[in-house]
Coordinates of C-alpha atoms in Angstrom, one line a residue:
X17 CA -27.5 -18.2 -15.2
X18 CA -24.1 -16.8 -15.8
X19 CA -22.7 -13.7 -14.1
X20 CA -23.8 -10.5 -15.7
X21 CA -21.9 -7.2 -16.2
X22 CA -23.6 -5.9 -13.1
X23 CA -21.6 -8.3 -10.9
X24 CA -18.8 -6.0 -9.4
X25 CA -16.6 -8.7 -7.9
X26 CA -16.2 -12.5 -7.8
X27 CA -18.7 -14.3 -5.6
X28 CA -21.7 -12.1 -6.5
X29 CA -24.1 -13.2 -9.2
X30 CA -26.9 -11.0 -10.5
X31 CA -29.4 -13.2 -12.3
X32 CA -31.2 -11.9 -15.3
X33 CA -33.9 -14.5 -15.3
X34 CA -36.3 -11.9 -14.2
X35 CA -35.4 -9.3 -16.7
X36 CA -39.0 -8.4 -17.5
X37 CA -39.7 -7.9 -13.8
X38 CA -36.7 -5.6 -13.6
X39 CA -37.9 -3.5 -16.5
X40 CA -41.4 -3.3 -14.9
X41 CA -39.7 -2.1 -11.8
X42 CA -37.8 0.5 -13.7
X43 CA -41.0 1.6 -15.4
X44 CA -42.9 1.8 -12.2
X45 CA -40.2 3.9 -10.7
X46 CA -40.7 6.6 -13.3
X47 CA -41.2 9.5 -13.0
X48 CA -41.0 9.3 -9.3
X49 CA -39.4 6.4 -7.4
X50 CA -39.8 5.0 -3.9
X51 CA -42.2 5.1 -1.0
X52 CA -45.2 7.0 -2.2
X53 CA -43.4 8.7 -5.1
X54 CA -45.6 7.1 -7.7
X55 CA -48.9 6.8 -5.9
X56 CA -51.9 9.0 -5.5
X57 CA -51.7 12.5 -4.1
X58 CA -51.1 12.5 -0.3
X59 CA -54.3 12.7 1.7
X60 CA -55.1 15.6 3.9
X61 CA -54.7 13.3 7.0
X62 CA -51.3 12.3 5.8
X63 CA -50.2 15.9 5.4
X64 CA -51.6 16.8 8.9
X65 CA -49.8 13.9 10.4
X66 CA -46.5 14.9 8.7
X67 CA -46.9 18.4 10.1
X68 CA -47.5 17.2 13.6
X69 CA -44.4 15.0 13.4
X70 CA -42.4 18.0 12.2
X71 CA -43.7 20.1 15.1
X72 CA -42.8 17.4 17.5
X73 CA -39.3 17.3 16.1
X74 CA -38.9 21.0 16.5
X75 CA -40.2 20.9 20.1
X76 CA -37.7 18.1 20.9
X77 CA -34.7 20.0 19.5
X78 CA -35.9 23.1 21.4
X79 CA -35.8 21.0 24.6
X80 CA -32.2 20.2 23.9
X81 CA -31.2 23.8 23.4
X82 CA -28.9 24.0 26.5
X83 CA -27.3 20.7 25.7
X84 CA -26.7 21.6 22.1
X85 CA -25.2 24.9 23.0
X86 CA -22.9 23.1 25.5
X87 CA -21.7 20.6 22.9
X88 CA -21.2 23.4 20.3
X89 CA -18.4 24.8 22.5
X90 CA -16.4 21.6 22.5
X91 CA -13.8 20.9 19.8
X92 CA -15.4 19.1 16.9
X93 CA -13.0 17.3 14.7
X94 CA -15.8 16.4 12.3
X95 CA -16.0 20.1 11.6
X96 CA -12.4 21.2 11.6
X97 CA -10.7 18.0 10.5
X98 CA -8.6 15.4 12.3
X99 CA -4.9 16.1 13.0
X100 CA -2.2 14.2 11.3
X101 CA -1.6 10.8 13.0
X102 CA -4.4 11.3 15.5
X103 CA -5.9 7.9 14.8
X104 CA -2.6 6.0 15.1
X105 CA -1.3 4.0 18.0
X106 CA 1.6 6.4 18.4
X107 CA 2.7 9.5 20.3
X108 CA 0.6 11.5 17.7
X109 CA -2.6 9.6 18.5
X110 CA -5.5 10.7 20.5
X111 CA -5.0 10.2 24.3
X112 CA -7.3 7.4 25.3
X113 CA -6.3 8.0 28.9
X114 CA -8.4 11.2 28.8
X115 CA -11.5 9.1 27.8
X116 CA -10.8 6.5 30.5
X117 CA -10.5 9.2 33.2
X118 CA -13.8 10.8 32.1
X119 CA -15.6 7.4 32.2
X120 CA -14.1 6.7 35.6
X121 CA -15.5 9.9 37.0
X122 CA -18.9 8.8 35.6
X123 CA -18.6 5.4 37.3
X124 CA -17.2 3.4 34.4
X125 CA -20.6 2.8 32.7
X126 CA -18.9 1.1 29.7
X127 CA -18.2 -1.9 32.0
X128 CA -21.9 -2.6 32.6
X129 CA -22.9 -4.2 29.3
X130 CA -21.7 -6.5 26.5
X131 CA -20.7 -4.9 23.3
X132 CA -20.1 -5.5 19.6
X133 CA -17.4 -3.0 18.4
X134 CA -17.3 -2.2 14.7
X135 CA -14.5 -0.5 12.8
X136 CA -13.8 -0.1 9.1
X137 CA -13.4 2.4 6.3
X138 CA -16.9 1.7 4.8
X139 CA -19.9 -0.3 5.8
X140 CA -19.7 0.4 9.6
X141 CA -23.1 2.1 9.9
X142 CA -24.9 -0.4 7.7
X143 CA -23.4 -3.4 9.5
X144 CA -24.2 -1.8 12.9
X145 CA -27.8 -1.3 11.8
X146 CA -28.1 -4.9 10.4
X147 CA -26.7 -6.4 13.7
X148 CA -28.8 -4.1 15.9
X149 CA -32.0 -5.0 14.1
X150 CA -31.2 -8.8 14.2
X151 CA -30.8 -8.6 18.0
X152 CA -33.9 -6.4 18.4
X153 CA -35.9 -9.0 16.4
X154 CA -34.9 -11.6 18.9
X155 CA -36.2 -9.5 21.7
X156 CA -33.0 -8.1 23.2
X157 CA -32.7 -4.6 24.5
X158 CA -30.1 -3.1 22.3
X159 CA -28.1 0.1 22.5
X160 CA -26.6 1.4 19.2
X161 CA -24.1 4.1 18.8
X162 CA -23.2 5.4 15.3
X163 CA -21.9 8.6 13.7
X164 CA -22.3 11.0 12.0
X165 CA -25.9 12.1 12.2
X166 CA -28.0 13.6 9.4
X167 CA -30.9 15.7 11.0
X168 CA -30.5 15.4 14.8
X169 CA -27.6 14.4 17.1
X170 CA -30.1 12.1 18.8
X171 CA -29.8 9.8 15.7
X172 CA -26.3 8.7 17.1
X173 CA -27.9 6.9 20.0
X174 CA -30.7 4.4 20.1
X175 CA -31.8 2.5 23.2
X176 CA -35.4 1.7 22.5
X177 CA -36.7 -1.7 21.3
X178 CA -38.0 0.2 18.2
X179 CA -34.5 1.4 17.2
X180 CA -35.7 5.0 17.2
X181 CA -33.3 7.8 18.1
X182 CA -33.0 8.5 21.9
X183 CA -35.7 10.9 23.0
X184 CA -34.7 14.5 23.7
X185 CA -36.1 14.1 27.2
X186 CA -33.9 11.1 28.1
X187 CA -30.8 12.6 26.6
X188 CA -31.4 15.9 28.4
X189 CA -32.0 14.1 31.7
X190 CA -28.7 12.1 31.5
X191 CA -26.8 15.2 30.5
X192 CA -28.2 17.3 33.4
X193 CA -27.3 14.5 35.9
X194 CA -23.7 14.5 35.0
X195 CA -23.1 18.0 33.6
X196 CA -21.1 19.0 36.7
X197 CA -18.9 16.0 36.4
X198 CA -18.2 16.8 32.7
X199 CA -17.5 20.4 33.6
X200 CA -14.9 19.2 36.2
X201 CA -13.4 16.8 33.7
X202 CA -13.0 19.4 31.0
X203 CA -11.3 21.7 33.5
X204 CA -9.0 18.9 34.7
X205 CA -8.2 17.9 31.1
X206 CA -7.4 21.6 30.4
X207 CA -10.1 21.8 27.8
X208 CA -8.9 18.9 25.7
X209 CA -12.1 16.8 25.9
X210 CA -13.7 16.8 22.4
X211 CA -17.3 16.8 21.3
X212 CA -17.0 13.1 20.2
X213 CA -15.4 12.0 23.5
X214 CA -18.1 13.7 25.6
X215 CA -21.0 12.4 23.5
X216 CA -19.5 8.8 23.4
X217 CA -19.3 8.9 27.3
X218 CA -23.0 10.0 27.4
X219 CA -23.9 7.1 25.1
X220 CA -22.2 4.6 27.4
X221 CA -23.9 6.2 30.4
X222 CA -27.3 5.9 28.7
X223 CA -26.7 2.2 27.8
X224 CA -25.7 1.5 31.4
X225 CA -28.7 3.3 32.9
X226 CA -31.1 1.8 30.5
X227 CA -29.6 -1.7 31.2
X228 CA -29.3 -2.7 27.6
X229 CA -28.6 -6.4 27.0
X230 CA -25.9 -5.6 24.5
X231 CA -24.6 -2.5 22.7
X232 CA -23.5 -2.2 19.1
X233 CA -20.8 0.5 18.8
X234 CA -19.4 2.0 15.7
X235 CA -15.9 3.5 15.9
X236 CA -15.6 7.1 14.8
X237 CA -12.0 7.1 13.3
X238 CA -9.7 4.2 13.0
X239 CA -9.9 2.0 16.0
X240 CA -6.8 1.9 18.2
X241 CA -7.1 5.5 19.5
X242 CA -10.8 6.0 18.9
X243 CA -12.8 7.3 21.9
X244 CA -15.0 4.2 21.6
X245 CA -12.1 1.9 22.1
X246 CA -12.2 1.6 25.9
X247 CA -14.2 -1.6 25.8
X248 CA -12.2 -4.3 27.6
X249 CA -12.1 -8.0 26.6
X250 CA -14.4 -8.8 29.6
X251 CA -17.2 -6.7 28.0
X252 CA -16.5 -7.3 24.3
X253 CA -18.6 -10.0 22.7
X254 CA -17.0 -9.6 19.3
X255 CA -15.2 -7.0 17.2
X256 CA -16.0 -6.4 13.5
X257 CA -13.8 -4.9 10.9
X258 CA -15.9 -4.3 7.8
X259 CA -13.4 -2.9 5.2
X260 CA -10.0 -1.1 4.7
X261 CA -9.7 1.7 2.3
X262 CA -7.9 5.0 1.7
X263 CA -9.9 7.4 3.8
X264 CA -8.5 9.7 6.6
X265 CA -5.0 8.7 5.3
X266 CA -3.1 11.5 7.1
X267 CA -4.9 10.9 10.4
X268 CA -4.3 7.1 10.2
X269 CA -0.7 7.0 9.2
X270 CA -0.6 7.6 5.5
X271 CA -0.9 4.1 4.0
X272 CA -3.4 1.2 3.7
X273 CA -1.1 -0.8 6.0
X274 CA -1.2 1.8 8.8
X275 CA -5.0 2.1 8.4
X276 CA -5.3 -1.7 8.8
X277 CA -3.1 -1.6 11.9
X278 CA -5.2 1.3 13.4
X279 CA -8.5 -0.5 12.8
X280 CA -7.1 -3.8 14.1
X281 CA -6.7 -2.0 17.4
X282 CA -10.3 -2.9 18.4
X283 CA -9.3 -6.6 18.5
X284 CA -9.2 -7.7 22.2
X285 CA -7.5 -10.6 23.8
X286 CA -9.5 -13.8 23.5
X287 CA -12.4 -12.2 21.8
X288 CA -13.5 -13.2 18.2
X289 CA -13.2 -10.8 15.3
X290 CA -15.5 -10.9 12.2
X291 CA -13.8 -9.5 9.1
X292 CA -16.0 -8.3 6.2
X293 CA -13.9 -7.6 3.2
X294 CA -12.9 -8.5 0.6
X295 CA -9.4 -7.3 1.6
X296 CA -6.1 -7.2 -0.3
X297 CA -4.1 -10.2 0.8
X298 CA -1.4 -8.2 2.6
X299 CA -4.0 -6.2 4.4
X300 CA -5.9 -9.3 5.6
X301 CA -2.6 -10.7 6.8
X302 CA -2.1 -7.6 9.0
X303 CA -5.5 -8.1 10.6
X304 CA -5.0 -11.8 11.1
X305 CA -1.6 -11.3 12.6
X306 CA -3.1 -8.9 15.2
X307 CA -5.8 -11.5 15.9
X308 CA -3.2 -14.1 16.3
X309 CA -1.2 -12.0 18.8
X310 CA -4.5 -11.4 20.7
X311 CA -5.4 -15.1 20.5
X312 CA -8.6 -14.1 18.8
X313 CA -10.6 -16.4 16.5
X314 CA -11.2 -14.9 13.0
X315 CA -14.5 -15.3 11.1
X316 CA -14.2 -14.1 7.5
X317 CA -17.3 -13.0 5.6
X318 CA -15.4 -13.9 2.4
X319 CA -14.7 -17.5 3.4
X320 CA -15.1 -20.0 0.6
X321 CA -17.8 -21.6 2.6
X322 CA -20.0 -18.6 2.2
X323 CA -22.2 -18.2 -0.9
X324 CA -24.0 -14.9 -1.6
X325 CA -26.1 -14.2 -4.7
X326 CA -27.7 -11.0 -5.7
X327 CA -30.7 -12.2 -7.8
X328 CA -33.0 -9.4 -8.8
X329 CA -34.8 -6.1 -7.9
X330 CA -38.4 -6.0 -6.7
X331 CA -40.9 -3.5 -5.5
X332 CA -42.2 -4.0 -1.9
X333 CA -45.8 -3.3 -0.9
X334 CA -44.7 -0.1 0.8
X335 CA -43.3 1.2 -2.4
X336 CA -39.6 0.7 -1.5
X337 CA -37.3 -1.0 -4.0
X338 CA -35.4 -4.0 -2.5
X339 CA -32.9 -6.5 -3.8
X340 CA -33.6 -10.3 -3.5
X341 CA -30.6 -12.2 -2.4
X342 CA -29.5 -15.7 -1.2
X343 CA -27.1 -16.1 1.7
X344 CA -25.7 -19.5 2.6
X345 CA -23.0 -20.0 5.3
X346 CA -21.3 -23.3 5.9
X347 CA -18.3 -22.9 8.1
X348 CA -17.7 -26.4 9.4
X349 CA -14.5 -25.7 11.4
X350 CA -16.4 -23.0 13.3
X351 CA -19.7 -24.9 13.5
X352 CA -21.6 -22.0 11.8
X353 CA -24.4 -22.9 9.4
X354 CA -27.3 -20.9 8.0
X355 CA -29.3 -20.8 4.8
X356 CA -31.3 -17.7 4.0
X357 CA -32.9 -17.9 0.5
X358 CA -34.7 -14.9 -1.0
X359 CA -33.8 -12.3 1.6
X360 CA -35.2 -8.9 0.6
X361 CA -32.7 -6.1 1.4
X362 CA -33.7 -2.5 1.3
X363 CA -30.1 -1.4 1.3
X364 CA -29.1 -1.9 -2.4
X365 CA -26.0 -3.0 -4.1
X366 CA -23.4 -5.8 -3.8
X367 CA -21.6 -3.9 -1.1
X368 CA -24.7 -3.9 1.1
X369 CA -25.1 -7.6 0.5
X370 CA -21.6 -8.0 1.7
X371 CA -22.5 -6.0 4.8
X372 CA -25.5 -8.2 5.4
X373 CA -23.3 -11.3 5.2
X374 CA -20.8 -9.7 7.7
X375 CA -23.7 -9.0 10.1
X376 CA -25.0 -12.5 9.7
X377 CA -21.6 -13.9 10.5
X378 CA -21.6 -11.7 13.6
X379 CA -25.0 -13.0 14.6
X380 CA -23.8 -16.6 14.2
X381 CA -20.6 -15.7 16.2
X382 CA -22.8 -14.4 19.1
X383 CA -25.0 -17.5 18.8
X384 CA -21.9 -19.6 19.3
X385 CA -21.3 -17.7 22.6
X386 CA -24.7 -18.6 23.9
X387 CA -26.9 -15.7 22.7
X388 CA -30.2 -17.0 21.4
X389 CA -30.6 -15.8 17.9
X390 CA -32.9 -17.6 15.5
X391 CA -32.7 -17.8 11.7
X392 CA -36.1 -16.0 11.7
X393 CA -34.7 -13.1 13.6
X394 CA -31.6 -12.9 11.4
X395 CA -33.8 -12.8 8.2
X396 CA -36.2 -10.3 9.7
X397 CA -33.5 -8.0 11.1
X398 CA -31.8 -7.9 7.7
X399 CA -35.0 -7.2 5.9
X400 CA -36.1 -4.4 8.2
X401 CA -32.9 -2.5 8.0
X402 CA -33.1 0.8 6.1
X403 CA -30.9 3.9 6.6
X404 CA -31.6 7.6 6.1
X405 CA -29.4 9.0 3.3
X406 CA -28.2 5.7 1.9
X407 CA -29.8 4.7 -1.5
X408 CA -32.8 6.9 -0.4
X409 CA -35.3 8.0 -3.0
X410 CA -37.2 11.1 -2.0
X411 CA -41.0 10.9 -1.8
X412 CA -43.5 12.6 -4.1
X413 CA -44.3 15.0 -1.3
X414 CA -40.6 15.9 -0.7
X415 CA -39.9 16.4 -4.4
X416 CA -43.0 18.5 -5.0
X417 CA -42.3 20.6 -1.9
X418 CA -39.4 22.2 -3.8
X419 CA -41.5 22.7 -6.9
X420 CA -40.2 19.8 -9.0
X421 CA -42.1 17.2 -11.0
X422 CA -41.2 14.3 -13.2
X423 CA -37.7 14.1 -11.6
X424 CA -36.6 11.2 -9.4
X425 CA -34.2 12.2 -6.7
X426 CA -31.9 9.7 -5.2
X427 CA -29.7 10.8 -2.2
X428 CA -26.7 8.9 -1.1
X429 CA -23.9 9.9 1.3
X430 CA -21.2 8.2 -0.7
X431 CA -17.9 10.0 -0.4
X432 CA -15.1 7.6 -1.0
X433 CA -13.8 5.7 -4.1
X434 CA -15.3 2.5 -2.8
X435 CA -18.7 4.0 -2.0
X436 CA -18.8 5.7 -5.4
X437 CA -18.3 2.3 -7.0
X438 CA -21.2 0.9 -5.0
X439 CA -23.4 3.9 -5.9
X440 CA -22.6 3.5 -9.6
X441 CA -23.8 -0.1 -9.4
X442 CA -27.0 0.9 -7.6
X443 CA -27.7 3.4 -10.4
X444 CA -27.3 0.8 -13.0
X445 CA -29.6 -1.5 -11.1
X446 CA -32.5 0.9 -10.5
X447 CA -32.3 2.9 -13.7
X448 CA -30.3 1.1 -16.5
X449 CA -31.4 3.8 -19.0
X450 CA -32.9 7.3 -19.1
X451 CA -31.6 10.8 -18.3
X452 CA -29.1 10.9 -15.4
X453 CA -27.5 13.8 -13.5
X454 CA -25.1 14.1 -10.6
X455 CA -25.3 16.9 -8.0
X456 CA -22.1 16.7 -6.0
X457 CA -20.7 18.4 -2.9
X458 CA -17.8 17.1 -0.9
X459 CA -15.4 17.8 2.0
X460 CA -12.0 19.2 1.1
X461 CA -10.1 16.2 2.6
X462 CA -11.7 13.5 0.4
X463 CA -10.3 11.9 -2.8
X464 CA -12.2 14.0 -5.3
X465 CA -10.6 12.6 -8.5
X466 CA -11.0 8.9 -7.4
X467 CA -14.6 9.5 -6.5
X468 CA -15.3 11.1 -9.8
X469 CA -13.7 8.3 -11.8
X470 CA -15.7 5.7 -10.0
X471 CA -19.0 7.4 -10.6
X472 CA -18.1 7.9 -14.3
X473 CA -17.3 4.2 -14.6
X474 CA -21.0 3.5 -14.4
X475 CA -23.7 5.1 -16.5
X476 CA -22.8 8.3 -18.4
X477 CA -24.6 11.3 -17.0
X478 CA -26.1 14.1 -19.0
X479 CA -25.2 16.6 -16.3
X480 CA -22.7 17.0 -13.5
X481 CA -23.4 20.0 -11.2
X482 CA -20.8 20.8 -8.5
X483 CA -21.9 22.7 -5.5
X484 CA -20.9 23.5 -1.9
X485 CA -22.3 22.7 1.5
X486 CA -21.1 23.3 5.1
X487 CA -19.4 20.3 6.8
X488 CA -20.7 19.6 10.3
X489 CA -22.0 23.1 10.4
X490 CA -18.6 24.8 9.5
X491 CA -16.8 26.0 6.5
X492 CA -13.2 25.0 7.1
X493 CA -13.6 21.6 5.4
X494 CA -15.7 22.7 2.4
X495 CA -14.5 21.6 -1.0
X496 CA -14.9 24.6 -3.3
X497 CA -17.0 24.0 -6.4
X498 CA -14.1 25.2 -8.5
X499 CA -11.8 22.6 -6.9
X500 CA -14.4 19.8 -7.6
X501 CA -14.7 21.0 -11.2
X502 CA -11.0 20.6 -11.7
X503 CA -11.2 17.0 -10.5
X504 CA -14.2 16.2 -12.6
X505 CA -12.7 17.8 -15.7
X506 CA -9.7 15.6 -15.4
X507 CA -11.9 12.5 -14.8
X508 CA -14.0 13.3 -17.8
X509 CA -10.9 13.8 -20.0
X510 CA -9.3 10.5 -18.8
X511 CA -12.5 8.7 -19.4
X512 CA -12.7 9.9 -23.0
X513 CA -16.1 11.5 -22.5
X514 CA -17.2 14.4 -24.6
X515 CA -18.3 17.2 -22.4
X516 CA -19.0 20.9 -22.4
X517 CA -18.3 23.3 -19.5
X518 CA -21.3 25.5 -19.3
X519 CA -19.8 27.6 -16.6
X520 CA -22.9 28.3 -14.6
X521 CA -22.4 29.9 -11.2
X522 CA -24.5 31.4 -8.4
X523 CA -28.1 30.5 -9.3
X524 CA -30.7 29.2 -11.8
X525 CA -31.1 32.6 -13.4
X526 CA -27.8 31.9 -15.2
X527 CA -29.7 29.5 -17.4
X528 CA -31.5 32.5 -19.0
X529 CA -28.1 33.7 -20.2
X530 CA -27.9 33.4 -24.0
X531 CA -24.3 32.0 -24.0
X532 CA -25.2 29.4 -21.5
X533 CA -28.3 28.3 -23.4
X534 CA -26.3 27.9 -26.6
X535 CA -23.8 25.7 -24.8
X536 CA -26.5 23.6 -23.3
X537 CA -28.3 23.0 -26.6
X538 CA -25.2 22.9 -28.9
X539 CA -24.6 19.2 -28.7
X540 CA -27.0 17.0 -26.8
X541 CA -24.5 14.1 -26.8
X542 CA -22.0 16.0 -24.7
X543 CA -22.0 15.8 -20.9
X544 CA -22.8 19.2 -19.3
X545 CA -20.4 20.2 -16.5
X546 CA -21.3 23.1 -14.3
X547 CA -20.5 24.6 -10.9
X548 CA -23.0 26.3 -8.6
X549 CA -21.3 28.6 -6.0
X550 CA -22.9 30.5 -3.1
X551 CA -26.3 28.7 -3.6
X552 CA -28.4 26.8 -1.1
X553 CA -28.8 23.1 -1.6
X554 CA -32.4 23.5 -2.7
X555 CA -31.4 26.1 -5.3
X556 CA -28.7 23.8 -6.5
X557 CA -31.3 21.0 -6.9
X558 CA -33.6 23.3 -8.8
X559 CA -30.8 24.4 -11.0
X560 CA -29.9 20.8 -11.8
X561 CA -33.5 20.0 -12.6
X562 CA -33.8 23.1 -14.9
X563 CA -30.6 22.2 -16.7
X564 CA -31.8 18.6 -17.2
X565 CA -35.1 19.7 -18.6
X566 CA -33.5 22.2 -20.9
X567 CA -31.8 19.2 -22.5
X568 CA -34.2 16.3 -22.0
X569 CA -37.5 18.1 -22.3
X570 CA -40.2 15.7 -21.1
X571 CA -38.1 12.6 -20.5
X572 CA -38.1 11.3 -16.9
X573 CA -34.9 12.0 -15.2
X574 CA -32.9 10.7 -12.2
X575 CA -31.0 13.3 -10.2
X576 CA -28.4 11.8 -7.8
X577 CA -27.3 14.0 -4.9
X578 CA -24.1 12.7 -3.4
X579 CA -20.5 13.3 -2.4
X580 CA -21.0 13.6 1.4
X581 CA -23.4 12.7 4.2
X582 CA -23.4 16.5 4.8
X583 CA -24.9 17.3 1.4
X584 CA -27.6 14.7 2.1
X585 CA -28.1 16.2 5.5
X586 CA -28.4 19.7 4.1
X587 CA -31.1 18.6 1.6
X588 CA -33.1 16.6 4.1
X589 CA -33.0 19.4 6.7
X590 CA -34.2 21.9 4.1
X591 CA -37.1 19.6 3.1
X592 CA -38.1 18.7 6.6
X593 CA -38.1 22.4 7.7

């Protein structure tokens, strides 16, 4: 079959041979999509089990009260924003010496295990999860460190064979053992140690004490001056650079070239580097030049010897949609070969297929170093990977808990131009027609206009509702709904879309206003643009649902909540509590 319009870039083919199956999938996803959204009413035992799990989670977080209070007092750059140039390998960059001194006081735990170190603008978390699950499927004890978290800080660290977040008891135990050392370090560093530095050190200590076979570590910002970048060549199994894009521009030097140089800082002497991509040619040259200087072998996940095909959507037995893909790698010069037909990925979109290919190349790279990794483990690891807040459809119980019905809610933490492009593709895949709405909240330092343009390049929405959420628990990085509206207004005008600004603010009662109602119903072919200030995330969702139903009546609708992992986190937290 020829490439369809769903193919976002060369090398990806979306086959329409199973168009009827796709339509059946779309139909089956209405009105409620994903894991139990369409099935029978949850049983009493299911509800009781859910309540027990919620209680257990509350008890665990209560157990961490002292630790969380302690961490809250440290400088948190996720909350306040990263200083200009902080991620560059210059005098303005973060002081890695501070991190090394802390780790030395803790006994240099980062020298006790092998590591895969991952940097990149997008795809780090997904690739880390793919790699971790592949290694776990082979039976290895794997530590995994990622950021940020959605519901609990424990999500950032996993050390169990199951891949579950570190237990509150274990995290508390390790913290209490070294609290005095951390106190001394903070004093000796004159209070400069940050939240991320301390937590990274605790992760490395946990990996050491739990004697993991290998750790998969996601860089927080950039690479060269990131707190995770203390892994030496003797401990590094391979580094991975997933992508290069315009995020954290000021912190990483102001250009794509400076970002590429910062992220290339994780390449270590004599250690291979897997590069995801696709990259602009001059950006890839920067990465390859650094690899050459470090005498590091480069494995490209966009090599001509790699074929990847996105074939069709399917519904799994557990109710989760997945995409069926073929992956074939034949890199003769590197002696890397694998054929994986009909892999079912739960992370959707061509960008996630690319992340899966990058993870597969990493697994083959490790296998070349002597790690035993079977094709079965690679397939199983890829197929078992699923991430909270990425292409996640809320369950029937979650949707009904806030009083909604006949509305499918998709939550996705996309917040860059590239991730918006991926999300637009996923929306076209899972619901090529029907009523669509965007509920968007973002951080103030993101590219709001570029994000809006990419989402609008896909299916036309009936509604765009702009709201506000706290960022990492603070307000300093909140993008005001009015600021977002300016960006979306410009994006709509540049796209040539007809729209009406219905000017709703504060809460859903505004819909009862006669002027607002006349705007909503005046022209059903116009996109509705609205802002919702000073409202909770749940109230914003309810408002979006009410606006959609005022226009679409009984038609099934898809509401996409996006713009930040923080808006996703806020909604999940509200639902779970």
